[in-house]
Short mmCIF file of C-alpha atoms in Angstrom, two decimals:
data_model
loop_
_atom_site.label_atom_id
_atom_site.label_comp_id
_atom_site.label_asym_id
_atom_site.label_seq_id
_atom_site.Cartn_x
_atom_site.Cartn_y
_atom_site.Cartn_z
CA UNK A 253 123.65 232.69 26.39
CA UNK A 254 125.84 235.65 27.15
CA UNK A 255 126.72 236.09 30.35
CA UNK A 256 126.20 239.39 32.29
CA UNK A 257 127.71 240.50 35.59
CA UNK A 258 130.90 241.25 37.34
CA UNK A 259 130.25 238.64 39.24
CA UNK A 260 129.05 235.94 36.83
CA UNK A 261 132.59 236.55 35.03
CA UNK A 262 134.29 236.27 37.90
CA UNK A 263 133.25 233.08 38.92
CA UNK A 264 133.31 231.59 35.43
CA UNK A 265 136.54 233.35 34.09
CA UNK A 266 138.45 233.83 37.06
CA UNK A 267 141.78 234.60 34.96
CA UNK A 268 140.51 237.42 32.60
CA UNK A 269 142.07 240.39 32.75
CA UNK A 270 139.49 242.97 34.40
CA UNK A 271 141.27 246.00 35.85
CA UNK A 272 144.51 248.50 34.82
CA UNK A 273 145.05 250.74 37.30
CA UNK A 274 146.51 254.17 36.48
CA UNK A 275 150.15 253.13 37.70
CA UNK A 276 149.69 250.11 35.44
CA UNK A 277 148.91 247.47 38.22
CA UNK A 278 146.30 244.77 36.65
CA UNK A 279 143.81 242.74 38.51
CA UNK A 280 141.75 239.60 37.18
CA UNK A 281 138.30 239.45 37.77
CA UNK A 282 139.02 236.67 39.69
CA UNK A 283 141.14 238.38 42.14
CA UNK A 284 138.91 241.38 42.12
CA UNK A 285 135.66 239.33 42.46
CA UNK A 286 137.30 238.04 46.02
CA UNK A 287 137.97 241.63 46.98
CA UNK A 288 134.47 242.53 46.31
CA UNK A 289 132.80 239.70 48.15
CA UNK A 290 135.02 240.42 50.78
CA UNK A 291 133.98 244.16 51.26
CA UNK A 292 130.39 242.81 50.84
CA UNK A 293 130.74 240.97 54.09
CA UNK A 294 132.57 243.48 55.65
CA UNK A 295 129.88 246.52 55.06
CA UNK A 296 127.19 244.14 56.44
CA UNK A 297 129.62 243.60 59.50
CA UNK A 298 129.08 247.35 60.32
CA UNK A 299 125.42 246.43 60.62
CA UNK A 300 124.33 247.90 57.08
CA UNK A 301 121.29 246.68 56.14
CA UNK A 302 118.83 246.62 52.86
CA UNK A 303 118.41 250.42 51.38
CA UNK A 304 121.32 251.50 53.47
CA UNK A 305 124.04 254.41 51.72
CA UNK A 306 127.61 254.12 51.50
CA UNK A 307 129.73 257.39 50.29
CA UNK A 308 132.72 257.79 48.69
CA UNK A 309 135.09 260.26 47.57
CA UNK A 310 137.40 258.48 45.44
CA UNK A 311 139.58 259.11 42.47
CA UNK A 312 139.67 256.66 39.25
CA UNK A 313 140.93 253.71 41.48
CA UNK A 314 140.41 250.04 42.41
CA UNK A 315 138.50 250.86 45.95
CA UNK A 316 135.90 252.88 43.68
CA UNK A 317 134.81 249.75 41.48
CA UNK A 318 135.23 247.39 44.70
CA UNK A 319 132.50 249.73 46.40
CA UNK A 320 130.39 249.76 43.39
CA UNK A 321 130.37 245.96 43.09
CA UNK A 322 130.18 245.49 46.18
CA UNK A 323 127.02 247.80 46.96
CA UNK A 324 125.57 246.68 44.04
CA UNK A 325 125.48 242.88 44.84
CA UNK A 326 123.76 243.80 48.86
CA UNK A 327 120.93 245.74 48.01
CA UNK A 328 122.78 249.29 49.09
CA UNK A 329 122.82 252.38 47.74
CA UNK A 330 126.32 254.15 46.79
CA UNK A 331 126.87 257.86 46.35
CA UNK A 332 129.86 258.25 44.38
CA UNK A 333 130.75 262.50 45.82
CA UNK A 334 132.62 264.84 43.51
CA UNK A 335 136.19 264.97 44.89
CA UNK A 336 136.52 268.83 43.83
CA UNK A 337 133.95 269.75 46.22
CA UNK A 338 135.00 271.42 49.71
CA UNK A 339 134.48 269.96 53.23
CA UNK A 340 131.13 272.05 54.08
CA UNK A 341 129.75 270.73 50.25
CA UNK A 342 130.78 267.15 51.21
CA UNK A 343 129.19 267.53 54.71
CA UNK A 344 126.14 268.54 52.84
CA UNK A 345 126.03 265.33 50.63
CA UNK A 346 126.53 262.98 53.31
CA UNK A 347 123.93 264.63 55.75
CA UNK A 348 121.27 264.69 52.61
CA UNK A 349 122.14 261.20 51.57
CA UNK A 350 121.66 259.61 54.98
CA UNK A 351 125.53 258.24 54.67
CA UNK A 352 125.61 254.74 56.46
CA UNK A 353 129.58 254.21 55.97
CA UNK A 354 132.28 257.03 54.12
CA UNK A 355 134.81 256.06 52.07
CA UNK A 356 137.55 258.91 51.16
CA UNK A 357 140.91 258.73 49.82
CA UNK A 358 143.94 260.45 51.69
CA UNK A 359 144.21 262.53 48.38
CA UNK A 360 141.22 264.52 50.05
CA UNK A 361 142.00 264.09 53.69
CA UNK A 362 141.46 267.71 54.91
CA UNK A 363 137.82 267.94 52.93
CA UNK A 364 136.86 264.38 54.11
CA UNK A 365 137.87 265.54 58.11
CA UNK A 366 136.51 268.47 57.76
CA UNK A 367 132.97 267.01 56.40
CA UNK A 368 133.45 263.92 58.63
CA UNK A 369 133.59 265.79 61.75
CA UNK A 370 131.43 268.55 61.09
CA UNK A 371 128.76 265.96 60.85
CA UNK A 372 130.25 264.09 63.59
CA UNK A 373 130.54 261.13 61.62
CA UNK A 374 130.73 257.88 63.39
CA UNK A 375 134.34 257.04 63.77
CA UNK A 376 133.99 253.52 63.15
CA UNK A 377 131.88 254.16 59.94
CA UNK A 378 134.51 255.97 58.16
CA UNK A 379 137.47 254.26 56.18
CA UNK A 380 140.14 255.88 53.88
CA UNK A 381 142.58 254.61 51.11
CA UNK A 382 146.07 255.69 52.42
CA UNK A 383 145.83 257.36 55.72
CA UNK A 384 143.32 260.21 56.85
CA UNK A 385 143.32 261.42 60.97
CA UNK A 386 140.27 260.08 62.85
CA UNK A 387 139.41 257.56 59.61
CA UNK A 388 139.89 253.31 59.90
CA UNK A 389 142.51 251.82 57.01
CA UNK A 390 140.12 250.75 54.07
CA UNK A 391 141.66 247.02 54.13
CA UNK A 392 139.89 246.65 57.74
CA UNK A 393 136.64 245.83 55.83
CA UNK A 394 138.38 242.90 54.09
CA UNK A 395 140.42 241.73 56.92
CA UNK A 396 139.16 238.21 58.17
CA UNK A 397 136.39 238.08 56.04
CA UNK A 398 135.36 235.25 53.37
CA UNK A 399 135.73 235.57 49.98
CA UNK A 400 132.57 233.60 49.16
CA UNK A 401 129.74 235.50 47.74
CA UNK A 402 127.58 236.97 50.71
CA UNK A 403 124.10 235.18 51.31
CA UNK A 404 121.06 236.89 50.06
CA UNK A 405 122.33 238.80 47.12
CA UNK A 406 120.11 241.64 45.86
CA UNK A 407 120.91 244.35 43.51
CA UNK A 408 121.29 247.95 44.57
CA UNK A 409 121.06 251.59 43.28
CA UNK A 410 123.41 254.33 42.43
CA UNK A 411 122.26 257.87 44.02
CA UNK A 412 123.88 260.23 42.28
CA UNK A 413 123.67 263.93 42.84
CA UNK A 414 123.25 266.55 40.18
CA UNK A 415 126.45 269.45 39.21
CA UNK A 416 124.52 271.83 41.47
CA UNK A 417 125.92 274.69 39.13
CA UNK A 418 122.57 276.36 40.20
CA UNK A 419 121.90 275.87 43.89
CA UNK A 420 121.99 272.86 45.94
CA UNK A 421 122.83 269.48 44.67
CA UNK A 422 119.94 266.80 44.48
CA UNK A 423 120.69 263.29 45.28
CA UNK A 424 118.36 261.33 42.18
CA UNK A 425 117.08 257.78 43.66
CA UNK A 426 115.10 255.15 42.25
CA UNK A 427 113.66 252.29 44.12
CA UNK A 428 115.74 249.12 44.71
CA UNK A 429 114.13 246.39 42.37
CA UNK A 430 114.61 243.66 44.66
CA UNK A 431 115.96 241.28 41.97
CA UNK A 432 119.21 239.35 41.35
CA UNK A 433 122.50 241.44 40.65
CA UNK A 434 122.70 239.82 37.77
CA UNK A 435 119.42 240.81 36.27
CA UNK A 436 120.13 244.79 36.67
CA UNK A 437 123.52 244.11 35.03
CA UNK A 438 122.01 242.68 32.00
CA UNK A 439 119.67 245.64 32.20
CA UNK A 440 122.53 248.28 32.00
CA UNK A 441 124.06 246.18 29.38
CA UNK A 442 121.33 247.00 27.36
CA UNK A 443 122.99 250.70 27.48
CA UNK A 444 125.82 249.14 25.71
CA UNK A 445 124.06 247.48 23.05
CA UNK A 446 122.95 250.70 21.37
CA UNK A 447 126.57 251.55 20.90
CA UNK A 448 127.66 248.32 19.47
CA UNK A 449 129.26 247.20 22.26
CA UNK A 450 128.79 243.40 22.89
CA UNK A 451 129.83 240.77 25.54
CA UNK A 452 133.15 239.10 25.59
CA UNK A 453 136.53 240.48 24.36
CA UNK A 454 137.11 244.31 24.55
CA UNK A 455 139.11 246.85 26.53
CA UNK A 456 137.05 250.31 27.86
CA UNK A 457 138.95 253.10 28.94
CA UNK A 458 137.78 255.41 31.79
CA UNK A 459 138.66 258.98 30.90
CA UNK A 460 136.23 261.10 32.77
CA UNK A 461 135.55 260.95 36.23
CA UNK A 462 133.61 257.92 37.54
CA UNK A 463 131.73 259.89 40.13
CA UNK A 464 129.80 261.10 37.29
CA UNK A 465 126.96 259.52 36.12
CA UNK A 466 127.80 258.58 32.35
CA UNK A 467 132.23 257.54 32.62
CA UNK A 468 130.66 255.35 35.87
CA UNK A 469 128.11 254.06 34.09
CA UNK A 470 130.25 253.11 30.91
CA UNK A 471 132.85 251.95 33.06
CA UNK A 472 131.29 249.46 35.05
CA UNK A 473 129.00 248.25 32.42
CA UNK A 474 132.00 247.32 30.64
CA UNK A 475 132.81 245.03 33.19
CA UNK A 476 129.49 243.76 33.52
CA UNK A 477 129.74 242.81 29.82
CA UNK A 478 133.12 240.78 30.92
CA UNK A 479 135.75 243.56 29.21
CA UNK A 480 138.82 244.86 30.71
CA UNK A 481 138.55 248.47 32.23
CA UNK A 482 141.43 250.28 32.00
CA UNK A 483 141.39 253.96 34.50
CA UNK A 484 142.69 257.23 33.61
CA UNK A 485 143.53 259.52 36.77
CA UNK A 486 144.45 262.52 35.21
CA UNK A 487 143.35 263.33 31.71
CA UNK A 488 145.70 264.54 28.75
CA UNK A 489 144.85 264.20 25.32
CA UNK A 490 148.25 262.48 24.72
CA UNK A 491 148.40 260.20 27.53
CA UNK A 492 144.52 259.20 26.22
CA UNK A 493 146.64 258.32 23.05
CA UNK A 494 148.86 256.43 24.72
CA UNK A 495 146.54 254.27 26.58
CA UNK A 496 144.44 253.71 23.35
CA UNK A 497 147.30 252.09 21.69
CA UNK A 498 148.87 250.66 24.62
CA UNK A 499 145.86 248.28 25.74
CA UNK A 500 144.08 248.21 22.24
CA UNK A 501 140.93 250.19 23.42
CA UNK A 502 137.91 249.11 21.77
CA UNK A 503 135.40 251.58 23.74
CA UNK A 504 135.33 254.71 25.34
CA UNK A 505 133.65 257.48 26.85
CA UNK A 506 134.37 261.22 26.09
CA UNK A 507 133.02 264.55 26.18
CA UNK A 508 133.39 267.49 23.34
CA UNK A 509 135.95 269.62 25.24
CA UNK A 510 138.34 266.08 24.86
CA UNK A 511 137.92 266.29 21.43
CA UNK A 512 139.00 269.66 21.09
CA UNK A 513 142.12 269.31 22.42
CA UNK A 514 143.00 266.56 21.19
CA UNK A 515 142.71 268.04 17.54
CA UNK A 516 145.02 270.84 19.31
CA UNK A 517 147.57 268.27 19.28
CA UNK A 518 150.79 268.73 16.50
CA UNK A 519 149.87 266.74 13.63
CA UNK A 520 152.96 264.89 14.33
CA UNK A 521 152.03 263.96 17.61
CA UNK A 522 148.70 262.55 16.52
CA UNK A 523 150.02 260.61 13.93
CA UNK A 524 152.65 258.94 16.48
CA UNK A 525 149.63 256.71 17.78
CA UNK A 526 147.75 253.87 16.48
CA UNK A 527 143.94 253.94 17.56
CA UNK A 528 142.70 251.25 14.90
CA UNK A 529 141.52 249.58 17.76
CA UNK A 530 138.56 251.87 18.78
CA UNK A 531 135.13 250.39 17.54
CA UNK A 532 132.70 252.74 19.85
CA UNK A 533 133.49 256.18 20.99
CA UNK A 534 130.52 257.37 22.89
CA UNK A 535 130.06 260.76 23.65
CA UNK A 536 128.21 263.30 25.34
CA UNK A 537 127.62 266.30 28.26
CA UNK A 538 127.99 269.26 26.35
CA UNK A 539 127.33 270.26 22.83
CA UNK A 540 129.42 268.94 19.98
CA UNK A 541 130.23 271.29 17.03
CA UNK A 542 129.60 269.67 13.63
CA UNK A 543 132.97 270.28 12.53
CA UNK A 544 134.58 269.19 15.68
CA UNK A 545 133.12 265.53 15.14
CA UNK A 546 133.73 265.60 11.33
CA UNK A 547 137.01 266.46 12.07
CA UNK A 548 137.12 263.22 15.04
CA UNK A 549 135.90 261.03 12.31
CA UNK A 550 138.47 261.81 9.80
CA UNK A 551 140.72 261.01 12.15
CA UNK A 552 139.63 257.99 14.16
CA UNK A 553 136.79 256.58 11.48
CA UNK A 554 132.86 256.36 11.88
CA UNK A 555 133.41 255.00 15.42
CA UNK A 556 131.83 258.23 17.31
CA UNK A 557 128.53 257.46 18.74
CA UNK A 558 126.49 260.52 20.73
CA UNK A 559 123.42 260.54 23.10
CA UNK A 560 121.61 262.79 24.91
CA UNK A 561 120.43 262.42 28.80
CA UNK A 562 120.95 263.08 32.10
CA UNK A 563 121.88 261.83 35.76
CA UNK A 564 117.91 261.80 35.63
CA UNK A 565 117.52 259.70 32.81
CA UNK A 566 117.15 259.86 29.12
CA UNK A 567 117.18 260.06 26.18
CA UNK A 568 118.25 259.90 22.62
CA UNK A 569 121.00 258.80 20.88
CA UNK A 570 122.61 258.76 17.42
CA UNK A 571 125.46 255.93 15.71
CA UNK A 572 128.15 257.08 13.24
CA UNK A 573 126.55 256.87 10.13
CA UNK A 574 123.14 258.19 11.07
CA UNK A 575 124.96 261.32 12.38
CA UNK A 576 126.45 261.89 9.13
CA UNK A 577 123.11 261.74 7.19
CA UNK A 578 122.01 264.21 10.09
CA UNK A 579 124.69 266.15 11.16
CA UNK A 580 124.01 268.11 14.50
CA UNK A 581 121.49 265.86 15.88
CA UNK A 582 122.16 264.36 19.10
CA UNK A 583 119.65 261.37 18.00
CA UNK A 584 116.32 259.24 18.24
CA UNK A 585 114.45 258.43 21.18
CA UNK A 586 115.85 255.44 23.52
CA UNK A 587 114.31 252.21 23.00
CA UNK A 588 111.14 252.96 25.13
CA UNK A 589 112.29 256.69 26.05
CA UNK A 590 109.35 259.61 24.71
CA UNK A 591 111.30 262.88 23.59
CA UNK A 592 108.92 265.78 23.02
CA UNK A 593 109.56 269.65 22.47
CA UNK A 594 106.66 272.05 24.83
CA UNK A 595 106.18 275.17 25.03
CA UNK A 596 106.26 277.25 28.40
CA UNK A 597 102.73 276.62 28.88
CA UNK A 598 103.29 272.74 28.28
CA UNK A 599 101.83 272.42 25.07
CA UNK A 600 103.33 270.57 22.65
CA UNK A 601 105.30 271.83 19.58
CA UNK A 602 105.67 270.64 15.89
CA UNK A 603 108.61 269.71 13.96
CA UNK A 604 111.47 272.36 13.69
CA UNK A 605 109.76 274.98 16.51
CA UNK A 606 112.11 275.42 19.43
CA UNK A 607 111.04 274.92 22.74
CA UNK A 608 112.16 272.81 26.53
CA UNK A 609 113.15 269.26 25.65
CA UNK A 610 110.66 266.85 27.65
CA UNK A 611 112.20 262.82 28.31
CA UNK A 612 110.26 259.99 29.22
CA UNK A 613 112.87 257.53 30.59
CA UNK A 614 112.66 253.72 30.16
CA UNK A 615 114.94 253.55 33.69
CA UNK A 616 111.75 254.26 35.32
CA UNK A 617 110.92 257.04 37.54
CA UNK A 618 113.06 258.98 40.05
CA UNK A 619 113.02 261.43 42.86
CA UNK A 620 115.03 264.26 43.69
CA UNK A 621 115.83 262.98 47.25
CA UNK A 622 113.98 265.17 49.94
CA UNK A 623 113.10 267.65 47.69
CA UNK A 624 109.66 266.83 46.39
CA UNK A 625 109.05 270.49 45.01
CA UNK A 626 112.15 270.09 42.66
CA UNK A 627 111.02 266.85 41.25
CA UNK A 628 107.24 267.94 40.41
CA UNK A 629 108.70 271.19 39.08
CA UNK A 630 110.65 269.22 36.54
CA UNK A 631 107.86 266.91 35.73
CA UNK A 632 105.08 267.32 32.90
CA UNK A 633 102.88 264.32 32.09
CA UNK A 634 105.24 262.13 32.87
CA UNK A 635 107.98 263.63 31.79
CA UNK A 636 111.08 265.18 33.00
CA UNK A 637 113.36 267.84 31.66
CA UNK A 638 116.54 269.32 32.91
CA UNK A 639 116.37 272.66 30.93
CA UNK A 640 117.69 272.50 27.81
CA UNK A 641 116.16 273.69 24.90
CA UNK A 642 115.64 272.36 20.81
CA UNK A 643 113.96 270.92 18.38
CA UNK A 644 112.59 267.65 16.74
CA UNK A 645 112.65 267.35 13.09
CA UNK A 646 109.69 265.42 10.93
CA UNK A 647 111.72 262.38 11.55
CA UNK A 648 112.01 262.53 15.20
CA UNK A 649 115.55 263.59 15.44
CA UNK A 650 116.42 265.95 17.97
CA UNK A 651 118.61 268.62 18.02
CA UNK A 652 119.58 270.75 20.67
CA UNK A 653 120.14 274.60 21.03
CA UNK A 654 121.05 275.60 24.16
CA UNK A 655 120.38 275.37 27.84
CA UNK A 656 117.34 277.51 28.71
CA UNK A 657 119.04 279.64 31.32
CA UNK A 658 122.09 280.01 28.90
CA UNK A 659 119.98 281.48 26.44
CA UNK A 660 120.50 285.32 25.40
CA UNK A 661 117.81 288.07 24.71
CA UNK A 662 119.12 290.77 22.95
CA UNK A 663 116.74 292.98 21.06
CA UNK A 664 113.67 290.58 21.51
CA UNK A 665 115.74 288.12 19.57
CA UNK A 666 116.72 284.89 20.96
CA UNK A 667 120.42 283.87 20.48
CA UNK A 668 122.10 280.54 21.46
CA UNK A 669 125.79 280.40 22.70
CA UNK A 670 125.92 276.91 22.01
CA UNK A 671 126.07 277.73 18.17
CA UNK A 672 128.56 280.57 18.26
CA UNK A 673 131.15 278.96 21.02
CA UNK A 674 130.92 275.92 18.29
CA UNK A 675 132.14 278.57 15.48
CA UNK A 676 134.88 280.20 17.81
CA UNK A 677 136.34 276.44 18.64
CA UNK A 678 137.07 275.87 15.58
CA UNK A 679 139.88 279.03 15.12
CA UNK A 680 143.40 278.08 15.52
CA UNK A 681 144.21 279.97 18.23
CA UNK A 682 141.65 278.84 20.80
CA UNK A 683 141.95 276.58 23.70
CA UNK A 684 138.34 277.12 24.85
CA UNK A 685 135.49 279.90 24.83
CA UNK A 686 132.35 280.69 26.37
CA UNK A 687 129.78 282.88 25.18
CA UNK A 688 127.18 284.39 27.26
CA UNK A 689 124.72 287.73 27.29
CA UNK A 690 125.99 290.72 29.62
CA UNK A 691 123.88 293.94 30.13
CA UNK A 692 123.20 296.07 27.55
CA UNK A 693 121.32 299.55 28.15
CA UNK A 694 119.79 299.68 24.49
CA UNK A 695 119.20 295.77 23.95
CA UNK A 696 118.66 294.02 26.97
CA UNK A 697 121.64 292.09 26.83
CA UNK A 698 124.47 291.66 24.23
CA UNK A 699 126.94 288.61 23.25
CA UNK A 700 129.95 288.60 25.15
CA UNK A 701 132.70 285.81 24.34
CA UNK A 702 135.60 284.64 27.15
CA UNK A 703 138.45 283.23 25.39
CA UNK A 704 141.13 280.86 26.28
CA UNK A 705 143.85 281.13 24.41
CA UNK A 706 146.31 278.36 23.16
CA UNK A 707 149.38 277.92 25.77
CA UNK A 708 151.86 280.24 24.37
CA UNK A 709 149.39 282.53 22.31
CA UNK A 710 149.25 286.30 23.16
CA UNK A 711 146.30 287.61 24.12
CA UNK A 712 144.70 291.12 23.65
CA UNK A 713 143.24 293.97 21.01
CA UNK A 714 145.04 291.81 18.09
CA UNK A 715 143.69 288.15 18.53
CA UNK A 716 140.20 289.53 19.61
CA UNK A 717 140.23 291.30 16.45
CA UNK A 718 141.23 287.93 14.74
CA UNK A 719 138.41 286.25 16.37
CA UNK A 720 135.56 288.77 15.99
CA UNK A 721 136.78 289.01 11.53
CA UNK A 722 136.82 284.63 11.96
CA UNK A 723 133.22 284.73 13.79
CA UNK A 724 132.04 287.44 10.83
CA UNK A 725 132.52 285.15 8.04
CA UNK A 726 130.31 282.07 9.60
CA UNK A 727 127.78 283.92 11.59
CA UNK A 728 124.81 286.49 11.19
CA UNK A 729 125.83 290.08 12.43
CA UNK A 730 123.50 289.63 15.51
CA UNK A 731 125.15 286.69 17.06
CA UNK A 732 128.89 287.81 16.28
CA UNK A 733 130.49 289.03 19.96
CA UNK A 734 130.24 292.68 20.61
CA UNK A 735 133.17 292.11 22.96
CA UNK A 736 135.96 289.29 23.71
CA UNK A 737 137.76 288.86 27.04
CA UNK A 738 140.55 286.66 27.88
CA UNK A 739 140.85 284.02 30.51
CA UNK A 740 143.83 281.72 31.14
CA UNK A 741 141.70 278.99 32.07
CA UNK A 742 137.88 278.87 31.51
CA UNK A 743 136.11 277.26 34.79
CA UNK A 744 134.89 273.46 33.35
CA UNK A 745 133.72 270.70 35.41
CA UNK A 746 135.47 267.23 35.29
CA UNK A 747 132.67 266.38 33.56
CA UNK A 748 133.36 268.48 30.57
CA UNK A 749 130.40 270.82 31.12
CA UNK A 750 131.16 274.56 31.53
CA UNK A 751 130.41 276.13 34.60
CA UNK A 752 129.89 279.46 32.54
CA UNK A 753 127.42 281.03 35.86
CA UNK A 754 130.91 281.59 37.80
CA UNK A 755 132.28 283.72 34.56
CA UNK A 756 128.78 285.00 33.76
CA UNK A 757 127.88 286.15 37.28
CA UNK A 758 131.05 288.73 37.28
CA UNK A 759 129.30 290.79 34.73
CA UNK A 760 126.16 290.81 36.19
CA UNK A 761 126.88 291.38 39.79
CA UNK A 762 126.11 295.03 39.43
CA UNK A 763 123.18 294.86 36.91
CA UNK A 764 120.45 293.19 40.04
CA UNK A 765 119.58 290.23 37.01
CA UNK A 766 118.93 286.80 39.29
CA UNK A 767 121.51 284.37 37.09
#
């Protein structure tokens, strides 16, 4: 019978390599397991009890993994906070989540201290990796604590916060199961199995921030399956290739932005690295242009899997061979999940009809913590939506059109920016692109493209004309941007999602439109 759960691997195969930090430090399952047990006892010594929550403000480092594995075996919740947030934003999450302990890295000292002091967060419950004034050393949670497993072990839960691109972020909370941690780990491993990742030997590369649902879930899920986890702190395309070759990486989670930037590397750089160890490259978080994905498969082989889901649950998934037969799809429903397309009145739409995507998740019910109204508004007949639009074909394959809030209505015609962005991403001088609607007296909205050129490429009227001519060869005339602006760096969240609202607001601020 296969072994499941980090803690079981630590006990049964203590010498197996568990973790490689960004600076190359290696730790075995046994050594990491002992630290996790010490931390579990240390958290309980603070008086934390079942259902309490620990918040962390940490980069991709060993402390993140330790806190996760400790909370998940003693019935606690863990909230991983986006380390790009400001002090007041962090304070909101600490207060809203009712955190009972707070662990931060000194890299974010100013924001962490501002948040803690604003809330008068108990000094004896603040801990820092590195030195933060007013915080106790993180190491003090381990000191003097036994290395043996804690008594009364019980599965904990993550309570992650939505990205908050519209309004305050909301905590996505599920009830504790009351079961053993290993049972929860085995259920989580079912996610990996959909992408042909099996327990035992293997190496997972964590390229995205662990505070985001997907990179965190796939990274910790790999450890639950006995695989080594390689942490990447700051992502670069060549750094990705270096680690794949050096550690013989077999699986990883990525976002389409990473694909775009890898493909922009000079051919001689791409050819320099051996990526033949890859077996399961999983991507999500944003639409991936068909041409981009085809190019990645030509380079890395048929190892690229895709899924559609959200922090709230999911979803749909598709394997490489299936995607090649249905290019552009994000998959069919997860085992036990439901996918439906509904109109604005809640009526179910037929094959090929675009509407709002609703999902029924096998992960069970959730609530937006302390926001019953938002919880109910997102639901329809036991399903939920995150506001994306798309359609199902006759065989149940799901295709994403765009987010409802991003859709452009020009002269009464619906235009989906994701389709236009997919085309413009293929231009050889484009590093990144955002397409959205801007005020137009005649049409209501017209299509605007904001382009981030590749380094060394001069922006200006000539490049704009070149890009529009390129677009005219691939898009219907009504989809071609009316105007092109340039920006040296588009605002993307670390999860890969384009923070389009920051761009769009500038164009609408004097138009009286609610965005």
